[in-house]
XYZ file of C-alpha atoms in Angstrom:
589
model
C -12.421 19.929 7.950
C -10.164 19.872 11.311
C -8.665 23.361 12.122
C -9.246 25.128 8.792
C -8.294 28.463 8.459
C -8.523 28.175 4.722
C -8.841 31.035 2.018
C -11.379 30.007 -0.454
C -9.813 32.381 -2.921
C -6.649 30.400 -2.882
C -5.480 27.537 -4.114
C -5.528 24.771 -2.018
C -2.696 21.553 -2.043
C -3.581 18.530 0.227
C -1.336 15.790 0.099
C -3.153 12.508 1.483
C 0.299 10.314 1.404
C 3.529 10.072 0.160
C 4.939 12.829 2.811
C 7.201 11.350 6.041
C 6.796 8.025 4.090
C 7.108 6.084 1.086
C 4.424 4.859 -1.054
C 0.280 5.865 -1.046
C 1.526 8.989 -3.348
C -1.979 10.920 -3.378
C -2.554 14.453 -3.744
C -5.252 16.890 -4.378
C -5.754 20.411 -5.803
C -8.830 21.779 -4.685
C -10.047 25.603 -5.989
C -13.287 26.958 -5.457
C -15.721 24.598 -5.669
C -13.402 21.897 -7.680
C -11.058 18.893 -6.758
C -8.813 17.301 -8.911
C -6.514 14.011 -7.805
C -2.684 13.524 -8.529
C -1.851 9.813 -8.652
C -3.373 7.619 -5.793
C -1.430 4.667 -4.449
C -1.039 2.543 -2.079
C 1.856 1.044 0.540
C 2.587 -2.392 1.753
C 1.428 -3.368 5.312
C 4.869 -3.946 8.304
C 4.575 -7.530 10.147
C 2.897 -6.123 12.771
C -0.531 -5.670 10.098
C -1.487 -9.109 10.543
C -4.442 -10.076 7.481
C -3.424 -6.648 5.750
C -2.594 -6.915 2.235
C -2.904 -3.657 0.987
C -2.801 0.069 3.113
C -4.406 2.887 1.740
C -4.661 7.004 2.998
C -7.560 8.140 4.692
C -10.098 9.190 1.839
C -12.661 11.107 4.683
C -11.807 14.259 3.256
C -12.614 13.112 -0.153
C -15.673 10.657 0.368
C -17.151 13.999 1.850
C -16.433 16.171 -0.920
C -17.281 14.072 -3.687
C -19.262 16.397 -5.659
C -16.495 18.507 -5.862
C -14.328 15.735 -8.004
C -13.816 16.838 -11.492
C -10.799 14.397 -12.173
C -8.052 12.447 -11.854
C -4.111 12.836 -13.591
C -1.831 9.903 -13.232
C 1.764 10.624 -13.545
C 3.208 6.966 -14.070
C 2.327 3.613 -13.507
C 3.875 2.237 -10.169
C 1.432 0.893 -7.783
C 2.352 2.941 -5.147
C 0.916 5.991 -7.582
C -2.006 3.647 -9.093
C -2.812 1.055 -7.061
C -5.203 2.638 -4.834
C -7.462 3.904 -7.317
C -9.936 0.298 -7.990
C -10.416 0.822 -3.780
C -11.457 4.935 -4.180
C -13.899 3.889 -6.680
C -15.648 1.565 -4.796
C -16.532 5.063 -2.638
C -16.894 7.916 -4.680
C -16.551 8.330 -8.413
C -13.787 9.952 -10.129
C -15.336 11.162 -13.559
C -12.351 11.356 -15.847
C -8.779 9.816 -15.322
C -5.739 11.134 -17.792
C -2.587 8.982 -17.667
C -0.091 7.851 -20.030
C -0.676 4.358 -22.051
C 1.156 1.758 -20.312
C -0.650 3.229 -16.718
C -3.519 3.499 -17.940
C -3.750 -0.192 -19.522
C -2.516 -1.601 -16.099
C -5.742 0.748 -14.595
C -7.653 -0.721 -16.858
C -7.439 -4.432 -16.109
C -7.268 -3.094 -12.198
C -10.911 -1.746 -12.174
C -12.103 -4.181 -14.573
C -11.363 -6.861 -11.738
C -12.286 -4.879 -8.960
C -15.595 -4.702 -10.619
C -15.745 -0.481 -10.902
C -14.630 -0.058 -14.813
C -18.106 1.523 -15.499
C -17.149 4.144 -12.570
C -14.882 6.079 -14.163
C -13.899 7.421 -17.736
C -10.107 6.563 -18.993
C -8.368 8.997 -21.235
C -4.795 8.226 -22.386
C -2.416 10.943 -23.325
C 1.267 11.467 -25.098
C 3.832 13.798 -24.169
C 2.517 17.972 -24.427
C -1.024 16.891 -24.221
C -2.883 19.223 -22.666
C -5.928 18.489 -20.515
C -8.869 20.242 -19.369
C -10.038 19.725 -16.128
C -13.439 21.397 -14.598
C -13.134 24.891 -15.321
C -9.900 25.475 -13.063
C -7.432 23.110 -14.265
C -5.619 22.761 -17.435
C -2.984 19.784 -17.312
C 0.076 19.702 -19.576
C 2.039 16.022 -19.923
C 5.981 16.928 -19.846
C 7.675 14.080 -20.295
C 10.236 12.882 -18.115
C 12.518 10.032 -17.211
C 12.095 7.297 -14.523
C 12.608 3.832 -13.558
C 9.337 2.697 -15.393
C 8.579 3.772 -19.172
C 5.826 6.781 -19.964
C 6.760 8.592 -16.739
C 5.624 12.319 -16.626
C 5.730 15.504 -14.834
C 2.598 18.036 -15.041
C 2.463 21.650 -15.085
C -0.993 22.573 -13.801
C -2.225 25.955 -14.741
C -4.312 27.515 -12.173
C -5.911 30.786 -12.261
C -3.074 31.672 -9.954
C -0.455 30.511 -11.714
C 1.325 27.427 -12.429
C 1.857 24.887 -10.401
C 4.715 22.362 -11.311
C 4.340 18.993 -9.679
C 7.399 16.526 -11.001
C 5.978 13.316 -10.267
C 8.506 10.587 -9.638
C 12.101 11.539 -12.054
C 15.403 11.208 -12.235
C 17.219 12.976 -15.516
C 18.644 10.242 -17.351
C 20.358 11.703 -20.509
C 20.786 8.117 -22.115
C 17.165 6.536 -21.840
C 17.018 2.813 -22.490
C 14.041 3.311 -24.439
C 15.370 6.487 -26.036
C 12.684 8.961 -24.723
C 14.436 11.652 -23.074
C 13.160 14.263 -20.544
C 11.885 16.752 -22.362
C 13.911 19.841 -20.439
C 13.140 22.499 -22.990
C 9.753 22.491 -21.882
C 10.453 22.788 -18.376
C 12.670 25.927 -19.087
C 10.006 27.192 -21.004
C 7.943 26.897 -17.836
C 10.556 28.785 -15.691
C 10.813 31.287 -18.110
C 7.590 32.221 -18.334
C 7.226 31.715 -14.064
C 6.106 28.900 -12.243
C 4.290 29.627 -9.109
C 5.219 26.461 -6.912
C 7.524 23.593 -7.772
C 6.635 20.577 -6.119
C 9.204 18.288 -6.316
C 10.234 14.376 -5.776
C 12.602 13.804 -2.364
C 13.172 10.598 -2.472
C 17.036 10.367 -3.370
C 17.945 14.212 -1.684
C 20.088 12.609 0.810
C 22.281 11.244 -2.176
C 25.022 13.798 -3.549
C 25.480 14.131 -7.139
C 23.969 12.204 -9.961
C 21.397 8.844 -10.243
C 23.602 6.591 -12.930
C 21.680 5.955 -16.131
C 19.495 2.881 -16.441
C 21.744 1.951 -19.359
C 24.875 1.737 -17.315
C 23.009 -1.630 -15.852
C 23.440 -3.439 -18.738
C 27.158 -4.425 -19.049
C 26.876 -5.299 -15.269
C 24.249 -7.561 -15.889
C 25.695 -8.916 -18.838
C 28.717 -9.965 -16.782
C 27.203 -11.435 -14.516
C 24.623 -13.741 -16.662
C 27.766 -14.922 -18.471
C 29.005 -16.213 -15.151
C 26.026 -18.534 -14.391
C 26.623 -22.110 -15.652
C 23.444 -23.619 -14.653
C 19.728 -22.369 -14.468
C 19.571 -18.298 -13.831
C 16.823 -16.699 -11.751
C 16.330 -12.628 -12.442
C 14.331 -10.776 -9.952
C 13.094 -7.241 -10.283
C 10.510 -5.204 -9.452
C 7.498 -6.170 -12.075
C 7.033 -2.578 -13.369
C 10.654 -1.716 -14.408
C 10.332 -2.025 -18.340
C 13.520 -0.817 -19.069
C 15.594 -3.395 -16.808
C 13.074 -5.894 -18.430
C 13.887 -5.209 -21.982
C 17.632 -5.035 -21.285
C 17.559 -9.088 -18.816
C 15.457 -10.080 -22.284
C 18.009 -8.541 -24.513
C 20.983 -10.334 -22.526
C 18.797 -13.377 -22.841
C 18.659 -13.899 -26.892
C 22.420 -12.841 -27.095
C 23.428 -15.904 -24.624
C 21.110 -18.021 -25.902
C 18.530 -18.344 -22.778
C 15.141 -18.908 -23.086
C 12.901 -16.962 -20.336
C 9.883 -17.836 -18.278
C 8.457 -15.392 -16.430
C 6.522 -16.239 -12.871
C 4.281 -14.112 -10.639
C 1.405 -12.584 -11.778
C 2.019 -8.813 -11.614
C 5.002 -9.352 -14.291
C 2.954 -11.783 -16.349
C 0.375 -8.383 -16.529
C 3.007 -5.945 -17.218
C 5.036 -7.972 -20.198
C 1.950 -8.547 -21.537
C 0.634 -4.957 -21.935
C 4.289 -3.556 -22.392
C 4.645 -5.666 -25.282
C 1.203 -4.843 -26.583
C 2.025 -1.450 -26.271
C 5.403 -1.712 -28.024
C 7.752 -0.810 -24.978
C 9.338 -4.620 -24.419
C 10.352 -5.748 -28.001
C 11.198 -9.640 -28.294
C 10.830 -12.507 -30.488
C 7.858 -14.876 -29.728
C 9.753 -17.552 -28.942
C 11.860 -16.032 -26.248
C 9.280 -16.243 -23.800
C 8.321 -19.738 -22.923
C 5.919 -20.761 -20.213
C 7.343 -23.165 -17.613
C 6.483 -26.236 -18.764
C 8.230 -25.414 -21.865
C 11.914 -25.113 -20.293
C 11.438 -28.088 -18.078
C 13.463 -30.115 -20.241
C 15.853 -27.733 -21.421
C 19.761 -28.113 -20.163
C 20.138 -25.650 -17.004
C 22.624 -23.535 -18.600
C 19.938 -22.289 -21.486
C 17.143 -21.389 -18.565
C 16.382 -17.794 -17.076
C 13.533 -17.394 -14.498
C 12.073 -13.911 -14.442
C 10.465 -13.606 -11.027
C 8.546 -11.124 -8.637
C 9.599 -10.888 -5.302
C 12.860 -8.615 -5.196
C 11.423 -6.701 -2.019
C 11.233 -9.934 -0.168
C 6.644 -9.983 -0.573
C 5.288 -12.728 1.253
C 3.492 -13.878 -1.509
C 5.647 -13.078 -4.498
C 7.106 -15.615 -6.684
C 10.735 -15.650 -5.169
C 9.896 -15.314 -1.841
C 7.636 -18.460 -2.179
C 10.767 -19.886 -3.989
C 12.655 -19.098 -1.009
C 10.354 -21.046 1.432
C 9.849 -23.997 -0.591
C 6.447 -23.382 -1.062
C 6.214 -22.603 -5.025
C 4.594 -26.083 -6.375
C 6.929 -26.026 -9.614
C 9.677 -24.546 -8.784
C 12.473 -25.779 -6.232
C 15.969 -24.411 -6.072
C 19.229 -26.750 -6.767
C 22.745 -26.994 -6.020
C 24.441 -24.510 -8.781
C 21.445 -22.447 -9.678
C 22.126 -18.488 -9.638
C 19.496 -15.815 -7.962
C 20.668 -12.406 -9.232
C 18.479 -9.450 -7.152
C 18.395 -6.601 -9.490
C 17.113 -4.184 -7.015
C 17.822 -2.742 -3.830
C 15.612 -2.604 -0.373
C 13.213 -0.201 -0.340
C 12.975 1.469 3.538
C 11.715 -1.292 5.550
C 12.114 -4.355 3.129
C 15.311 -5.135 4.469
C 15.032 -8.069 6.872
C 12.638 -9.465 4.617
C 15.382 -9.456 1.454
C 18.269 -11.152 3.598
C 15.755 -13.615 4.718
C 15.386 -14.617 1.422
C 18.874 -14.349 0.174
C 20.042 -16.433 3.295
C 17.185 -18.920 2.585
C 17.703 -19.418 -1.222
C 22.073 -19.576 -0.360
C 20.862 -22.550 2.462
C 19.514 -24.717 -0.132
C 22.677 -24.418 -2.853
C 21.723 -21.110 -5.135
C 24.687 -18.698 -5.485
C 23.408 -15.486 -5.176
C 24.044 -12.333 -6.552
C 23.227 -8.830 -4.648
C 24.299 -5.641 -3.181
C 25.037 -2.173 -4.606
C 28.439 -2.433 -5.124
C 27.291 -4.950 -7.833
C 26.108 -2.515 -10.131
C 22.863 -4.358 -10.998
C 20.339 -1.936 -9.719
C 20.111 1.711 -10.320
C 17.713 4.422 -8.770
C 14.583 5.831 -10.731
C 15.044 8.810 -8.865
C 16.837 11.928 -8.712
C 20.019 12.587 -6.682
C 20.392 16.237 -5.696
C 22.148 17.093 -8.715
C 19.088 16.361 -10.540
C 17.182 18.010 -7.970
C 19.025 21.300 -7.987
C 18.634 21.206 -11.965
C 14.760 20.890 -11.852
C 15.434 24.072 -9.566
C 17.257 26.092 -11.649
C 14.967 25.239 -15.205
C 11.592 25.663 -13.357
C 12.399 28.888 -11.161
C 9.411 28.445 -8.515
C 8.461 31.759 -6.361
C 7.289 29.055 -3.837
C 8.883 25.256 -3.182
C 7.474 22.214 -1.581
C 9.595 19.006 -0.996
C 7.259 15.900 -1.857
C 7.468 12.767 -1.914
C 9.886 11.076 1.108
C 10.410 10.906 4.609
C 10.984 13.945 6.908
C 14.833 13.372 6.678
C 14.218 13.451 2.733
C 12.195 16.590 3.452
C 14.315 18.521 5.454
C 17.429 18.016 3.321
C 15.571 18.664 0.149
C 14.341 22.030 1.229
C 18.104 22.938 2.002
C 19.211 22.127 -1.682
C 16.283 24.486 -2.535
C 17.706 27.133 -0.579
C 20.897 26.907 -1.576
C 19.560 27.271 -5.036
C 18.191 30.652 -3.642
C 14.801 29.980 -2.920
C 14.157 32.089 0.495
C 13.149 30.315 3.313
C 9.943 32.078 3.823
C 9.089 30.562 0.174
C 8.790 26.863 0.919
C 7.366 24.223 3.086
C 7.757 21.486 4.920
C 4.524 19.472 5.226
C 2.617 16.516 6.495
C 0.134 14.399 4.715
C -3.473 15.858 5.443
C -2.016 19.772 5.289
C -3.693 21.946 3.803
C -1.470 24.208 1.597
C -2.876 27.489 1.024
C -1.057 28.638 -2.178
C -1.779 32.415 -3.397
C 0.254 34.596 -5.660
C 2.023 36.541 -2.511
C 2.575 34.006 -0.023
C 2.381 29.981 0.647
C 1.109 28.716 4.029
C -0.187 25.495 6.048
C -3.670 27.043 6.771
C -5.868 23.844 7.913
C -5.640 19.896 8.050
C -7.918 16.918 7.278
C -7.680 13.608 8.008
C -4.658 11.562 7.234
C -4.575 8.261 8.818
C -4.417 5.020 7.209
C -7.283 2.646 5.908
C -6.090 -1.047 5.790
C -7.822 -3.742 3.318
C -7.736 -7.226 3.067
C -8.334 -8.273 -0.457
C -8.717 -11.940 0.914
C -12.505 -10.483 2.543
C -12.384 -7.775 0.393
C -13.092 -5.401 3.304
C -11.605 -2.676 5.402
C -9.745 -3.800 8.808
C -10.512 -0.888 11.064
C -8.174 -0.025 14.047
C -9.914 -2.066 16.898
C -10.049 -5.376 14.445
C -6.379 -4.856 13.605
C -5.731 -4.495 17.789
C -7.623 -7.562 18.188
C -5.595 -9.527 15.579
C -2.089 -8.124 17.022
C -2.880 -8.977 20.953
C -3.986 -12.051 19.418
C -1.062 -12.945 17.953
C 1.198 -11.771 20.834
C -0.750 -12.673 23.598
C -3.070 -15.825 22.418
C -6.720 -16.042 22.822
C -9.039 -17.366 25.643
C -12.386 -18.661 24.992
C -15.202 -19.393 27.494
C -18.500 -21.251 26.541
C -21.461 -20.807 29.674
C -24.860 -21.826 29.771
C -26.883 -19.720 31.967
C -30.427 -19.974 32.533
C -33.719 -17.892 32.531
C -33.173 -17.261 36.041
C -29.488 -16.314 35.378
C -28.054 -19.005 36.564
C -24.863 -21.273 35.237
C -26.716 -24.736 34.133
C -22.983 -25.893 34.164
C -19.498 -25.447 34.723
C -18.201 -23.268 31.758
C -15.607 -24.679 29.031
C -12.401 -22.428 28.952
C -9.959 -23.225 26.269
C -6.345 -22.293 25.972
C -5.083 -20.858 22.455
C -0.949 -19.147 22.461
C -1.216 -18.309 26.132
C 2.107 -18.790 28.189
C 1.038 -18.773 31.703
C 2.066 -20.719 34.711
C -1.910 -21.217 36.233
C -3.317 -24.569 35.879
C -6.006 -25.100 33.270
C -8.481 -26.605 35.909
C -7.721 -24.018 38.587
C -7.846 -21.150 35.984
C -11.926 -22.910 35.246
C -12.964 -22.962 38.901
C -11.821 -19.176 38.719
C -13.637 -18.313 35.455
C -17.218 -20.010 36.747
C -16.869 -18.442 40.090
C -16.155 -15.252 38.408
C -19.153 -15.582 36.217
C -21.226 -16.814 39.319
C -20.531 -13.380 41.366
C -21.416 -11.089 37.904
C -24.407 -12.994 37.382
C -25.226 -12.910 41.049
C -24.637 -8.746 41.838
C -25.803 -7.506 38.082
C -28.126 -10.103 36.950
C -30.988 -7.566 37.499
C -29.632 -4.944 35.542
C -30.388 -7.744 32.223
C -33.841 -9.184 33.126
C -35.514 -5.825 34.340
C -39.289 -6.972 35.912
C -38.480 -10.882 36.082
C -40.061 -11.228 32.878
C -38.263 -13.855 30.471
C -38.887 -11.851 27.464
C -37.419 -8.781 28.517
C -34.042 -10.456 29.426
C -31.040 -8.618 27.667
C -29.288 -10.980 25.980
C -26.819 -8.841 24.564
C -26.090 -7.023 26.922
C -25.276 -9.634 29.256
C -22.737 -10.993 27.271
C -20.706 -8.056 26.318
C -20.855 -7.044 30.513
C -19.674 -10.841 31.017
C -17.102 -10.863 28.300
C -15.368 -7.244 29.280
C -15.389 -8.294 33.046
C -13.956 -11.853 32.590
C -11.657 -10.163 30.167
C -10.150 -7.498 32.581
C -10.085 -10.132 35.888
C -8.199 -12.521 33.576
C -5.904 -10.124 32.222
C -5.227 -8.896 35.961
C -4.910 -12.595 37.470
C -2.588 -13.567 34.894
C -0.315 -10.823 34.009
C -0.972 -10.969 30.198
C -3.360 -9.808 28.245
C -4.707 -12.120 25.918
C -8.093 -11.511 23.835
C -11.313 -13.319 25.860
C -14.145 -14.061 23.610
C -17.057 -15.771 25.295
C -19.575 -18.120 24.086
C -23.130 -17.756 26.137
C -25.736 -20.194 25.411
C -29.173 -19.626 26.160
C -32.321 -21.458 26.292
C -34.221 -21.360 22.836
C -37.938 -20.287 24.119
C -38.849 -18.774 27.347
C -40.565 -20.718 30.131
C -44.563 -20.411 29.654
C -47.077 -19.496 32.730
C -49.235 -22.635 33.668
C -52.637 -21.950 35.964
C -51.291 -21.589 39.502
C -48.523 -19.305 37.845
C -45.222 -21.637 38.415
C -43.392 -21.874 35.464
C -42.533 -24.618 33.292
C -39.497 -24.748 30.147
C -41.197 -25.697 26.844
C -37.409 -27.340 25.920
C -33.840 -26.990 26.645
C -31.333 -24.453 24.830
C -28.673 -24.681 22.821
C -28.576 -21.038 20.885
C -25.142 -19.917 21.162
C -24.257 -16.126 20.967
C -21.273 -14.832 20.299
């Protein structure tokens, strides 16, 4: 552990992600010798993470302390609280993971694909369950209200005292689905004292209050009715409530849906399983099904609303979905809003899908898309019913942070009393005071699920300078004496430069010539064939071509090089000249 100060007689808070950020929400509790988890997510890679699918928080800290893991609580099922947790398991084992039913069904099919079901234990709970974890830890389920159903906030009772982490909330007073957040037990928490409050940022630069999810509806409603030909819905996959309000809408003007892109396919199916999305059978039609339906009866439920590369409307969008094309009088509605740093890629599909003939329906002024989280309002409520001695902003970025530790202290909370961290601080939480007493690591770990393996940093360089710069590769044949047996191949990939190709060859083989001809002894120590470094050679060749290249043409493209060698080594006749047994054509790379 990095620069830790750290009383072991204290309780210890380390967020891993969600802090200065959005998305990867995971957290850890750590006291004496035991470590439970709080949600663990993941975020979507920028354009510049070429190959990345998926980015995770650095896990060092926890793949060294993995005896210490008693557990795991989930607060709600959004991927960017769950969907790290198949990736963890393929590192350490989490024994036991509580969550609430619809979270913990989408877990379930998660691991069971990833291949790691049998590395974990999954317990579902309801609302005022109370949990056990290790001999430290005993979770309570509050329930509150978000933008996906069986959300929750968890008081954790510590042997100091207990610790109130919201999870993602807003306080909606008219739930869709009727199950509203269960404030009584949070004043009952504040009345009896909460130690630390740690609390969702997300919305603390908003004044006043988050609408209800309900207040959607009539918008939605209005705008359906306006569509005269085929109607395509797109939302994020997990929000159950907007998705049992567009089916709703459906029936009552006589649409039949079809839903498209896998992660809503899985979360219909085990909503509806579960009882949260309520609909006649014959609502939901595959694709096929509505192909010969009149436009004006159709409503596409799609994926895609943050613009995803691969998600069923963007696809749409770039006329590359093989059943789907859009026509002159079709209707897109987006019922969401850009999360931070999905913006160019919505408009890009807006404007694309508005090229080919859709009208399209967007924007906040709308009144389409609500917030699942709190405005400050709601924050300064969760304030006053939990009365913390000690406050911690989570959850946002720094602005977020900042602004949601000034609500708190207009609330009365003293300034000495709360925090304003970084993911991989370690919060040293006693009964008297709160402090930032140590760090671990906090970086990023970046996957691609097409390989199923990790990109580490100096891959990830390698595909970015590729992608800016181009590539050059070399192919040489050099000989047991270390000599070129002829003039290398250099080929051209991306590169803009103004050198001709056959110019920039000469330059490359007598480059190679004068390495081979100054260092060649370093490689074949003795003269002896065998004891010729191979290896070596190549990586000496390939970082000095790649430097003189990058110098000589003022760019800096990635060099690979391509050395082929002779198979065998020459054999020692009688008078002790040496012959070659046959000619090479091993190539190393």
């Amino acid at each position: 552990m990095a620069k830790n100060e750290a009383n072991n007689s204290a309780l210890k808070i380390i967020p891993l992600g969600g802090l200065h950020e959005i998305g990867k929400n995971t957290c850890l509790f750590e006291y004496d010798d035991e470590i439970i988890l709080l949600d663990a997510g993941l975020a979507f890679p920028t354009e510049a993470m070429h190959g990345v699918n998926i980015v995770l928080p650095d896990t060092t800290y926890l793949r060294e302390n993995r005896h210490k893991i008693k557990g795991m609580i989930v607060t709600h099922g959004h991927e960017d609280h769950i969907g790290g947790i198949a990736f963890h398991l393929k590192q350490f084992d989490i024994p036991v993971i509580y969550g609430p039913r619809l979270a913990m069904a989408m877990l379930e099919g998660k691991l069971e694909e990833a291949g790691v079901r049998d590395r974990t234990e999954i317990r579902t709970v309801l609302p005022r369950d109370v949990v056990r974890i290790g001999k430290n830890f005993l979770v309570e389920y509050i329930r509150n209200t978000h933008s996906i159903a069986d959300s929750f906030t968890v008081a954790i009772h510590t042997p100091l005292g207990v610790v109130i982490h919201t999870g993602d909330f807003k306080i909606d007073h008219t739930p869709v689905d009727g199950e509203k957040f269960d404030l009584q037990r949070l004043a009952e928490h504040g009345e009896k004292g909460v130690l630390c409050l740690l609390s969702d940022s997300t919305n603390a630069e908003t004044p006043g209050f988050t609408p209800s999810e309900r207040s959607v509806y009539p918008n939605l409603e209005r705008v359906f009715s306006q569509a005269t030909g085929r109607l395509f819905v797109t939302t994020f996959a997990s929000s159950v409530h907007r998705i049992n309000m567009i089916l709703d809408i459906a029936k009552k003007q006589n649409r039949v849906v079809t839903v498209v892109g896998r992660s809503m396919l899985n979360l219909i199916a085990h909503a509806r399983n579960l009882g949260y999305i309520k609909c006649e059978d014959n609502l939901l039609q595959p694709l096929h099904a509505v192909r010969n339906l009149p436009d004006e009866r159709v409503l596409v439920l799609t994926t895609g609303s943050q613009g995803e590369t691969m998600a069923a409307m963007t696809r749409i969008a770039n006329k590359e979905h093989p059943h789907i094309k859009i026509r002159q009088g079709d209707t897109v509605v987006f019922s969401a809003n850009p999360i931070p740093g999905n913006t160019i890629a919505v408009v890009n599909t807006i404007d694309k899908l508005m090229i080919q003939g859709a009208k399209v329906v967007y924007g906040r002024d709308k009144g389409i898309h609500v917030s699942g989280h709190g405005c400050q309002e709601e924050q300064k409520l969760m304030i006053a019913l939990t009365r913390p001695k000690f406050f911690v902003p989570f959850h946002g970025e720094h602005r977020m942070l900042v602004k949601h530790a000034e609500t708190a202290q207009s609330m009365g909370i003293p300034a000495e009393n709360m925090i304003i961290i970084q993911n991989g601080d370690i919060v040293e939480l006693t009964e008297d005071a709160i402090r930032v007493a140590g760090k671990v690591p906090s970086g990023i770990e970046l996957v691609d699920t097409t390989s199923s393996g990790m990109v580490s940093a100096k891959v990830l360089q390698e595909r970015q300078r590729m992608a800016s710069e181009g590539i050059i590769t070399i192919a040489a044949a050099i000989d047991w004496n270390g000599k070129l047996l002829a003039k290398p191949e250099t080929h051209l990939r991306g590169v803009v430069t103004s050198v001709e190709r056959s110019l920039l060859q000469t330059w490359v083989k007598q480059r190679i010539e004068e390495i081979l001809t100054v260092r060649w002894s370093e490689f074949a120590p003795g003269g002896e064939a065998a004891d010729i470094d191979w290896g070596g050679l190549q990586g000496t060749l390939e970082r000095e071509l790649q430097r003189s290249i990058r110098r000589e043409l003022q760019c800096q493209p990635s060099v690979t090089l391509l050395m082929q060698i002779p198979d065998e080594p020459p054999v020692k006749v009688a008078d002790g000249r040496r012959r070659r047994t046959r000619t090479a054509a091993q190539v190393a790379s």
